[in-house]
Coordinates of C-alpha atoms in Angstrom, one line a residue:
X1 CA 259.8 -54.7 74.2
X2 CA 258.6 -55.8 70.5
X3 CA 257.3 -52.6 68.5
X4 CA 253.7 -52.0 68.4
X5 CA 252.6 -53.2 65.1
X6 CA 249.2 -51.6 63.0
X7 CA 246.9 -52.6 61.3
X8 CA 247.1 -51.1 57.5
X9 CA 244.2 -50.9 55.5
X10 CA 243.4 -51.9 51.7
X11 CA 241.2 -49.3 49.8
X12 CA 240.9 -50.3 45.8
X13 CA 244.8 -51.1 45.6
X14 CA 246.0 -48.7 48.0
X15 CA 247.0 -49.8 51.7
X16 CA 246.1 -47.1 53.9
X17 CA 247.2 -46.3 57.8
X18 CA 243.9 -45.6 59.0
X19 CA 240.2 -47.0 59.1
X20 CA 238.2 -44.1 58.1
X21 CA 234.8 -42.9 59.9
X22 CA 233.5 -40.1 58.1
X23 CA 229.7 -40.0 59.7
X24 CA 227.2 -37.2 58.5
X25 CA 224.7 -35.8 61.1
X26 CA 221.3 -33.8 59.9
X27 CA 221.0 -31.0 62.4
X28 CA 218.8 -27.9 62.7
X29 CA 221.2 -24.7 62.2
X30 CA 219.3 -21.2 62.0
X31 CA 221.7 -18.9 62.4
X32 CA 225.3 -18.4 60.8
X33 CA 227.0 -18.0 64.3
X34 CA 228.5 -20.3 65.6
X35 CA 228.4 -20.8 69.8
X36 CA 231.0 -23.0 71.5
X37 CA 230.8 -23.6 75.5
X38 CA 234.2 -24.9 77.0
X39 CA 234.7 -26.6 80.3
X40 CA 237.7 -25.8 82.5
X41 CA 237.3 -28.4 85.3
X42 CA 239.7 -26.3 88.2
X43 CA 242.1 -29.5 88.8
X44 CA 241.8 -33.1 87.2
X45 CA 239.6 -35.3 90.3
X46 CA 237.9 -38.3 88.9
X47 CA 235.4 -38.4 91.6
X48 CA 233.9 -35.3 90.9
X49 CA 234.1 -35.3 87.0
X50 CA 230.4 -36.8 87.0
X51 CA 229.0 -34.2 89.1
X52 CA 230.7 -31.1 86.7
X53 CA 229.4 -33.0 83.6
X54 CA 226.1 -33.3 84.9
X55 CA 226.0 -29.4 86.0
X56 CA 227.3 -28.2 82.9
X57 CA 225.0 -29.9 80.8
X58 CA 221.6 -28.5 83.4
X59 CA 223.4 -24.9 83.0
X60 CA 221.7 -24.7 79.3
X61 CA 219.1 -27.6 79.5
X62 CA 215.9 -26.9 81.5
X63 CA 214.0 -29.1 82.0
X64 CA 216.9 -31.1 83.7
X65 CA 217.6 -34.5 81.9
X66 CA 217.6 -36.0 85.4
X67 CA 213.9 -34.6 85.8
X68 CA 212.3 -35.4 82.1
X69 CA 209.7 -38.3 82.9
X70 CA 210.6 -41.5 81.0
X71 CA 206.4 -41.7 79.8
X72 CA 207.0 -37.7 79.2
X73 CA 206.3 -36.8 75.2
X74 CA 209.7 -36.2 73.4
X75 CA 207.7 -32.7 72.1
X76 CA 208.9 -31.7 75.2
X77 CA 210.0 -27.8 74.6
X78 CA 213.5 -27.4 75.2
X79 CA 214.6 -24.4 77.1
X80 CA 217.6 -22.8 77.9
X81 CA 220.8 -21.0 76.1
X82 CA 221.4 -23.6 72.8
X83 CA 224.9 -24.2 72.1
X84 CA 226.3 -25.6 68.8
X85 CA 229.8 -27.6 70.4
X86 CA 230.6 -27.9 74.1
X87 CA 234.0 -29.5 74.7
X88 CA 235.6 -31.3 78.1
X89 CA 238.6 -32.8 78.8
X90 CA 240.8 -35.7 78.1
X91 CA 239.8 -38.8 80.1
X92 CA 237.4 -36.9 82.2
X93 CA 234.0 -38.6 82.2
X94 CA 233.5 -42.5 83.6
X95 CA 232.6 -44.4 81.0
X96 CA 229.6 -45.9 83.8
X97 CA 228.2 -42.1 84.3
X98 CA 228.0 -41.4 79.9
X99 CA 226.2 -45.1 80.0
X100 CA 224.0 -43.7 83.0
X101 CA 223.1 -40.3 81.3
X102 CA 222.5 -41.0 77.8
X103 CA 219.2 -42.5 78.5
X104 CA 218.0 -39.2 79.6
X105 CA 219.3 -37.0 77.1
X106 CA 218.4 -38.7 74.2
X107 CA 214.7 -37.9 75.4
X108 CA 215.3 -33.8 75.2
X109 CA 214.5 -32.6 71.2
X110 CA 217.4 -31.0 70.7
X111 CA 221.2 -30.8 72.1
X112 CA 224.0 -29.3 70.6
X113 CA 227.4 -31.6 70.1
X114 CA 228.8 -32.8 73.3
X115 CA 232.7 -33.6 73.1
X116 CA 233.9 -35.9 76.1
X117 CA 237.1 -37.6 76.9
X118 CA 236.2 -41.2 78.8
X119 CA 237.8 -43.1 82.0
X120 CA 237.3 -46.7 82.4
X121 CA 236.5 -45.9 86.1
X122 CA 236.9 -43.1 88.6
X123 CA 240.1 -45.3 89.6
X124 CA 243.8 -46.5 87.7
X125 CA 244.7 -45.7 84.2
X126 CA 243.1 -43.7 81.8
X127 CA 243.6 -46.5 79.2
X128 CA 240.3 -49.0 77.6
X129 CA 241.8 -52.2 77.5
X130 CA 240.4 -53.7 74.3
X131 CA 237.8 -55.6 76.0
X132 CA 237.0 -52.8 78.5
X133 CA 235.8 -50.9 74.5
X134 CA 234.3 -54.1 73.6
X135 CA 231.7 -54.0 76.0
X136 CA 231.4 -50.1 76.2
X137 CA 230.7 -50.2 72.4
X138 CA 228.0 -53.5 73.4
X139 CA 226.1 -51.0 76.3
X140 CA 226.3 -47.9 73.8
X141 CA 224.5 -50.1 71.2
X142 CA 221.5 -51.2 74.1
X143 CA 220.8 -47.6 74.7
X144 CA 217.5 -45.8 73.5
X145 CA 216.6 -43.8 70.4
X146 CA 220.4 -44.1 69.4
X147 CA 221.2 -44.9 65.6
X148 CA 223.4 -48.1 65.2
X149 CA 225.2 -47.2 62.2
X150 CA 226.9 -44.6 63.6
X151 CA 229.3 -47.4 65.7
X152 CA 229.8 -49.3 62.6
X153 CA 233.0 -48.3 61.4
X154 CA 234.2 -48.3 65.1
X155 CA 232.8 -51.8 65.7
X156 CA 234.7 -53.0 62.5
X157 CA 238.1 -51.1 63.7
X158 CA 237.9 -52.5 67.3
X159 CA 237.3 -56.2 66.4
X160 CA 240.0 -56.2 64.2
X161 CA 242.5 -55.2 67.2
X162 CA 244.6 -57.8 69.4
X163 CA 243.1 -58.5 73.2
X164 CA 246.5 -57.0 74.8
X165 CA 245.9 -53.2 73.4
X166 CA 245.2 -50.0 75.1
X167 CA 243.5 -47.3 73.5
X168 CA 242.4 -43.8 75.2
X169 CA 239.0 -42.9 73.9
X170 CA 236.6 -40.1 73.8
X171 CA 232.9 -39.6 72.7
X172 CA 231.3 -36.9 70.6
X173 CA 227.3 -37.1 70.7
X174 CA 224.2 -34.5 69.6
X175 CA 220.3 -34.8 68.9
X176 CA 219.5 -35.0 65.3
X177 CA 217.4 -33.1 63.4
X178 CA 214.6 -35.9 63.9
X179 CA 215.3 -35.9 67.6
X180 CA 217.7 -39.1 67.1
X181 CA 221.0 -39.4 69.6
X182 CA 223.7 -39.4 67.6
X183 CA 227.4 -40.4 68.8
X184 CA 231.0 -41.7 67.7
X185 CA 233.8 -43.3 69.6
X186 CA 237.3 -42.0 68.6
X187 CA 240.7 -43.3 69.7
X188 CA 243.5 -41.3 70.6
X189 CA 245.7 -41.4 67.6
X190 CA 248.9 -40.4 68.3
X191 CA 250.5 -41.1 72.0
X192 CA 251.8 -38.6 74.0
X193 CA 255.1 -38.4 76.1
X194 CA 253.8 -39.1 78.8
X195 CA 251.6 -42.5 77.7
X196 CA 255.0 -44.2 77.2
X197 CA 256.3 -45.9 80.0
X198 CA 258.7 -48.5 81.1
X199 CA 255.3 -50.0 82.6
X200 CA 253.3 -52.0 79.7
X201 CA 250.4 -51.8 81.7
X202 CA 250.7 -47.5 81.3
X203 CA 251.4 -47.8 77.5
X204 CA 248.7 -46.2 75.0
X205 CA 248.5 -47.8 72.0
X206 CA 248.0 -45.6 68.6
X207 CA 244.8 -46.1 67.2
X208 CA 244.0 -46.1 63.6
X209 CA 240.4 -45.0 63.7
X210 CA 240.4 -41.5 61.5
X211 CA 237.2 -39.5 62.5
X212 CA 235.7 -36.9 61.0
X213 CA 231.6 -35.8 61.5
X214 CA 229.4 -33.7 59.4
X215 CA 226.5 -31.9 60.0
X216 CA 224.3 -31.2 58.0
X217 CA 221.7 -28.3 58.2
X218 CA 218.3 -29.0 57.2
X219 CA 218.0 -25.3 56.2
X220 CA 219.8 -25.8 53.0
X221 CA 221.0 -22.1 53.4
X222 CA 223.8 -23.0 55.8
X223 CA 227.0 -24.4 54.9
X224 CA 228.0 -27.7 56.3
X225 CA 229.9 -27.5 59.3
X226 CA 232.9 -30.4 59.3
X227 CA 234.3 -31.2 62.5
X228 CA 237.5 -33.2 63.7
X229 CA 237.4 -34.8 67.4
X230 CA 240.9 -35.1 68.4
X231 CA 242.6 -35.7 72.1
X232 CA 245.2 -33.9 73.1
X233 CA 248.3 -34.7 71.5
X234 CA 246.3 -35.8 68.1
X235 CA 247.0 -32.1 67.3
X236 CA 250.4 -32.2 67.5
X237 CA 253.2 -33.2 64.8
X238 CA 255.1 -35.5 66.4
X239 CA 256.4 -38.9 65.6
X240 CA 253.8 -41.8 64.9
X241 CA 254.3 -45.6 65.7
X242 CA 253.3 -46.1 62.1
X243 CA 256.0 -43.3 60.3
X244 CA 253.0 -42.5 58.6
X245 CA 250.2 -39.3 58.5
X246 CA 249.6 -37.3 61.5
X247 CA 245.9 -36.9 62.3
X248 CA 246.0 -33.5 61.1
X249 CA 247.5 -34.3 57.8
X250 CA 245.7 -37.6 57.3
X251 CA 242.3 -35.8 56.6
X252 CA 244.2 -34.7 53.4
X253 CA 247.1 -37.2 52.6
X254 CA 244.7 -40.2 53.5
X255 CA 241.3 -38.8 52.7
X256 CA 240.6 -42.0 50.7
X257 CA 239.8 -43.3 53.7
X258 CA 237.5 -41.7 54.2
X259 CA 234.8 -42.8 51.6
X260 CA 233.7 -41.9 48.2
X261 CA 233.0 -38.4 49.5
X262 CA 235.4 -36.9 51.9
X263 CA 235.1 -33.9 53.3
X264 CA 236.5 -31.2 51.1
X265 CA 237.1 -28.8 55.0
X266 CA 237.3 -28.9 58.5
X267 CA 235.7 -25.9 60.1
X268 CA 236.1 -27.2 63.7
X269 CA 239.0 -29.2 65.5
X270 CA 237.6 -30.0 68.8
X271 CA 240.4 -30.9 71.3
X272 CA 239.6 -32.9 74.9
X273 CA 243.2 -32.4 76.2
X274 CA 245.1 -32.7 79.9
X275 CA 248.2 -31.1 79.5
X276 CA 250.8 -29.1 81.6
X277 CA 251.6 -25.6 80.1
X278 CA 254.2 -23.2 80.4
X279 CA 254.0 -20.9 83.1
X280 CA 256.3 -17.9 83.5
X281 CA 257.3 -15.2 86.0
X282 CA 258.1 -12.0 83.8
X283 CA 257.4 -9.4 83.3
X284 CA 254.7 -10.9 86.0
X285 CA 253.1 -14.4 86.3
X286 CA 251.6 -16.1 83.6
X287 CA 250.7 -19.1 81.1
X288 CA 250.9 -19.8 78.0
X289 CA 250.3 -22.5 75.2
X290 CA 253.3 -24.4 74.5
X291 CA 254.7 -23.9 71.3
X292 CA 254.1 -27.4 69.5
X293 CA 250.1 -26.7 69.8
X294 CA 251.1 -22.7 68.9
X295 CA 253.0 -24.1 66.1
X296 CA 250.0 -26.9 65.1
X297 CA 247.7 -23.9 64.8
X298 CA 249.7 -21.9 62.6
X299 CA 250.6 -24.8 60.3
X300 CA 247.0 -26.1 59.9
X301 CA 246.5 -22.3 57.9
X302 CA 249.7 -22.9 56.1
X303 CA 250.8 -25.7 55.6
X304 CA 249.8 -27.9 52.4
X305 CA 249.8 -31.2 53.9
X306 CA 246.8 -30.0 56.1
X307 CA 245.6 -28.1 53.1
X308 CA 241.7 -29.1 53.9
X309 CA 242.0 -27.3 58.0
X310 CA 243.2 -23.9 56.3
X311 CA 240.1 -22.1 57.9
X312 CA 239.7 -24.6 60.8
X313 CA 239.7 -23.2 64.1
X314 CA 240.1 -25.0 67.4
X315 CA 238.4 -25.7 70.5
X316 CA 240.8 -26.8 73.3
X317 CA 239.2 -27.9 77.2
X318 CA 241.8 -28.5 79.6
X319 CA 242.0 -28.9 83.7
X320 CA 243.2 -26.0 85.1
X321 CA 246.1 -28.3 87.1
X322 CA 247.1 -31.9 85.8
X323 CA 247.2 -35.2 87.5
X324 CA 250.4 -34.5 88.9
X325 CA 249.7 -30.9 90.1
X326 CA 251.1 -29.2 87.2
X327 CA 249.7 -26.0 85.9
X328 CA 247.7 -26.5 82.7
X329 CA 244.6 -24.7 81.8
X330 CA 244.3 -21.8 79.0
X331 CA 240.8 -23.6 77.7
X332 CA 240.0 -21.7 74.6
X333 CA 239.8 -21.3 70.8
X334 CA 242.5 -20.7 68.0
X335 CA 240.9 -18.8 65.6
X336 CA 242.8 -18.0 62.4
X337 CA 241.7 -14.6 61.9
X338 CA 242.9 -10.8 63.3
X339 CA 241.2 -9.9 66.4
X340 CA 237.7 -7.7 65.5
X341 CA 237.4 -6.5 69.6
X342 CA 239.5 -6.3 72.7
X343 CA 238.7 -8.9 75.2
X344 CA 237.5 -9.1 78.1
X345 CA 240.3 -9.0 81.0
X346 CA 239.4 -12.7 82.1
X347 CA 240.7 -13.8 78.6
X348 CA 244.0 -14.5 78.6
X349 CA 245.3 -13.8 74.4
X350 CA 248.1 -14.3 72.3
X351 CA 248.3 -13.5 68.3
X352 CA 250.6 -14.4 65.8
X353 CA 252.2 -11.1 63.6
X354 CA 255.0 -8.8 64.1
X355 CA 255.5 -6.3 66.5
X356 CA 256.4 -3.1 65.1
X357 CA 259.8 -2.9 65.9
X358 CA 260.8 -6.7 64.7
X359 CA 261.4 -8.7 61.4
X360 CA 259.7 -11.8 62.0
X361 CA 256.5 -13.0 62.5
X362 CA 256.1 -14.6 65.9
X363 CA 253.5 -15.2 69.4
X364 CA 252.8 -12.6 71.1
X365 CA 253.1 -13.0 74.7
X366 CA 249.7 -13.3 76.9
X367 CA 251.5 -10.3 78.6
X368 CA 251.9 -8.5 75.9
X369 CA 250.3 -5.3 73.7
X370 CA 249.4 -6.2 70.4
X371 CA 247.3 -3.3 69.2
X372 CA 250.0 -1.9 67.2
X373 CA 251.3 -5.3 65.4
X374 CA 251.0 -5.6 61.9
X375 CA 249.8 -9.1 59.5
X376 CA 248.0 -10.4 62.7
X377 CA 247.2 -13.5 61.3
X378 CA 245.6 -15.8 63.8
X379 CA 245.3 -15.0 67.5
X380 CA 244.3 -17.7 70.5
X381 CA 241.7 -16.5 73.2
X382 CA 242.0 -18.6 76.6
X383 CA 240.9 -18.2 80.5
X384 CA 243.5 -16.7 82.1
X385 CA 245.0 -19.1 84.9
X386 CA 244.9 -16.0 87.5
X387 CA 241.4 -14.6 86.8
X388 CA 238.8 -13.9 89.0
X389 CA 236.9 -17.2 89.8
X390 CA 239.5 -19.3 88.7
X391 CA 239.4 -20.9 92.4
X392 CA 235.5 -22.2 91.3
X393 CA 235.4 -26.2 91.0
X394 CA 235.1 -25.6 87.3
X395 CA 234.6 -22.6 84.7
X396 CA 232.8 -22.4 81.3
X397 CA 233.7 -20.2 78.9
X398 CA 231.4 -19.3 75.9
X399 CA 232.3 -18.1 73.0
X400 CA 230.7 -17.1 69.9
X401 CA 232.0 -17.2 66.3
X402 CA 229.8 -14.7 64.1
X403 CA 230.8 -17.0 61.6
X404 CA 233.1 -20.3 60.7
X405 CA 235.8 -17.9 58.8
X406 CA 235.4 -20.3 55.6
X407 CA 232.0 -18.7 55.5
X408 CA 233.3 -15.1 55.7
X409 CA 233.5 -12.8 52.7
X410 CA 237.6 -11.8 52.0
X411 CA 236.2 -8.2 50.6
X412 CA 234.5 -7.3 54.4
X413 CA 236.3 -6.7 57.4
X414 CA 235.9 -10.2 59.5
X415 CA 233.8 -10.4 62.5
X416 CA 235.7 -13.2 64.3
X417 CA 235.3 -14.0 68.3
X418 CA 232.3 -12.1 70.5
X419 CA 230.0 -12.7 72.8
X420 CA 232.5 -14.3 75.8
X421 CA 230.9 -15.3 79.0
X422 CA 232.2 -17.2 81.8
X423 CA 230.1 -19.3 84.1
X424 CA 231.4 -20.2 87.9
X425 CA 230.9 -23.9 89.1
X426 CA 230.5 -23.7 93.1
X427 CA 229.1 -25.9 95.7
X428 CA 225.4 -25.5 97.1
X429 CA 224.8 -26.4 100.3
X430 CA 223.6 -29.6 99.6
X431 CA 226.9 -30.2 98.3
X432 CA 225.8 -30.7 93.9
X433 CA 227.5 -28.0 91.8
X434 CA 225.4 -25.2 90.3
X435 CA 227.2 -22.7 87.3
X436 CA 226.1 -19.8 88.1
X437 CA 224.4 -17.1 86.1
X438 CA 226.9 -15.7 83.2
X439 CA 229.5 -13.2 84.1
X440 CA 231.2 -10.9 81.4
X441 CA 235.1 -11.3 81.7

């Protein structure tokens, strides 16, 4: 099989491995928290990933999208717990269903950032063929009270790729600060081990599309808040097609990409993923991350090549099992600060320090006691596999940051994760799925 070639590109003199799509959103912020809601479908189904999506997106809109009249004023009060980011997973939502519910909820007045990995269909591969994005991009475009300029750079990247590629995409949308939809297209940039095959037809290709959205609070009191949308394996450093940046390092060693202006932080790394984890039976059963993504997280606050995500943290969604039955799940946050709180029991947490009676710096164990470890650093906060509703169709978990840790003062003691809730996705008679009201741990 030939190699997969790229397509470089030329800034000023300089020929660069990515296309660059910085966009900048306007958004209303009015408080310095920062509230993340994670989906945690219980098993990866395609035919039900429409229903969940639709559910957890009523759980904090009312009126219901599905219920707003099309003639209906878009003053129409919004109501219902705001959220700044919620996050799915990897190739979760038909592309047909986002086409289907846009419409609707570009009518509500606000919505926080939606994150979404995409399916061509509720059947086969996972994989856009390049026309397949051709004409998703086309009926994105045809969709009401959405701004055009926001597909641009995605547009000029996908016409400039051959008919034959694959790409694995996801979609990160919001209501503007004028009440305008908002939304990107990013492709998976780096494949994963289990995209390569001896198939061609099951072969992702790379893409080259580096993504990065600001938003921008009208309240010129609050910081900008930079996010990365990444999928899955994006986060990892592993070998590239290309030899050339990772996506984590590219925001920095190709941030002329980028623009004139690149962003000088990310704040948030939001991750659609679908990926086994490692699950262990002593000192009793249990999951945890495996250690590339451990290791990601600790060199984003450390390393130099990824110099701009050194106060980044990082929203993960997984399914709870994987296509192939695996165990996966632990949907959650890395945040790089010490613990401020115990957690609630449903949280499943691992932190990176020393124990006590050790030398080196290491990952604690979800199974472990880390009260008494010293230079805490970073810790990861996940639902645990084994909890209590964990048989539900799907789980939320919310979490609130009092504050994006570039935004914290180093002289006070750092508030860092509070506020977790989970919600429970069961079946109502009539067979929908309702979250139910929010449980604590």
């Amino acid at each position: 099989m030939a190699a997969i070639s790229t397509n470089p590109y030329k800034v000023s003199n300089k020929t660069l491995h990515f296309c660059g799509n910085h966009l900048i959103w306007t958004v209303e912020r009015t408080l310095r928290t920062f509230r993340v809601q994670i989906v945690e479908p219980n098993r990866y189904d395609a035919s039900k990933h429409p229903a969940i999506f639709d559910a957890a997106i009523q759980a904090f809109v009312s009126p219901r999208p599905s219920n707003i009249d099309g003639t209906a004023r878009r003053s129409l009060p919004l109501v219902g717990e705001p959220f700044d980011l919620m996050t799915f997973p990897e190739a979760f939502l038909p592309a047909e269903h986002l086409l289907a519910s846009l419409p609707q909820l570009s009518r509500l007045t606000s919505l926080g950032c939606v994150h979404v990995g995409l399916l061509p269909s509720t059947q086969g591969s996972h994989l856009f063929p390049t026309s397949g994005l051709r004409s998703l991009r086309d009926s994105l475009l045809r969709t009401p009270n959405i701004d055009p300029k926001d597909l641009e750079n995605f547009s000029r990247w996908l016409d400039s790729q051959p008919a034959e590629r694959k790409f694995n995409v996801a979609c990160l949308f919001t209501i503007d600060s004028t009440g305008c939809l908002r939304l990107c297209l990013h492709p998976k940039l780096q494949r994963s081990k289990f995209e390569f095959s001896a198939f061609p037809k099951d072969i992702m290709d790379e893409g080259s599309l580096l993504t990065v959205v600001t938003l921008k609070p009208t309240d010129k009191r609050f910081l900008t808040v930079s996010l990365q949308p990444l999928i899955c394996s994006d986060v990892l450093f592993l070998d590239t097609d290309s030899a050339g940046s990772r996506p984590l390092e590219a925001v920095h060693l190709d941030a002329e990409c980028l623009g004139e202006d690149p962003p000088d932080h990310i704040d948030v790394v939001s991750v659609v993923a679908c990926t086994p984890q490692d699950e262990m039976q002593e000192p009793h059963l249990h999951r945890t991350w495996k250690s590339a993504f451990k290791d990601a997280f600790r060199r984003a606050a450390t390393d130099a090549a990824v110099s701009r995500h050194r106060f980044a943290t990082f929203v993960l969604a997984n399914f709870g099992l994987d296509p192939q039955e695996r165990p996966g799940g632990l949907s959650g946050v890395f945040f790089p600060i010490n613990p401020s709180s115990k957690f609630p029991p449903a949280l499943s947490v691992s932190c990176w320090g020393r124990p006590p009676d050790e030398v080196d710096l290491r990952w604690s164990s979800p199974t472990e006691d880390y009260s008494t470890w010293e230079k805490i650093k970073g810790h990861i906060a996940s639902l645990d596999p084994f909890s209590d509703g964990s048989s539900s169709v799907a789980r939320i978990l919310g979490l609130t940051f009092a504050a994006l840790p570039r935004g914290m003062s180093l002289w006070n003691q750092p508030l860092g994760i509070g506020n977790c809730q989970i919600r429970h996705g069961k079946y109502a008679d009539d067979q929908s799925i309702v979250f139910d009201e929010t449980a604590y741990g």
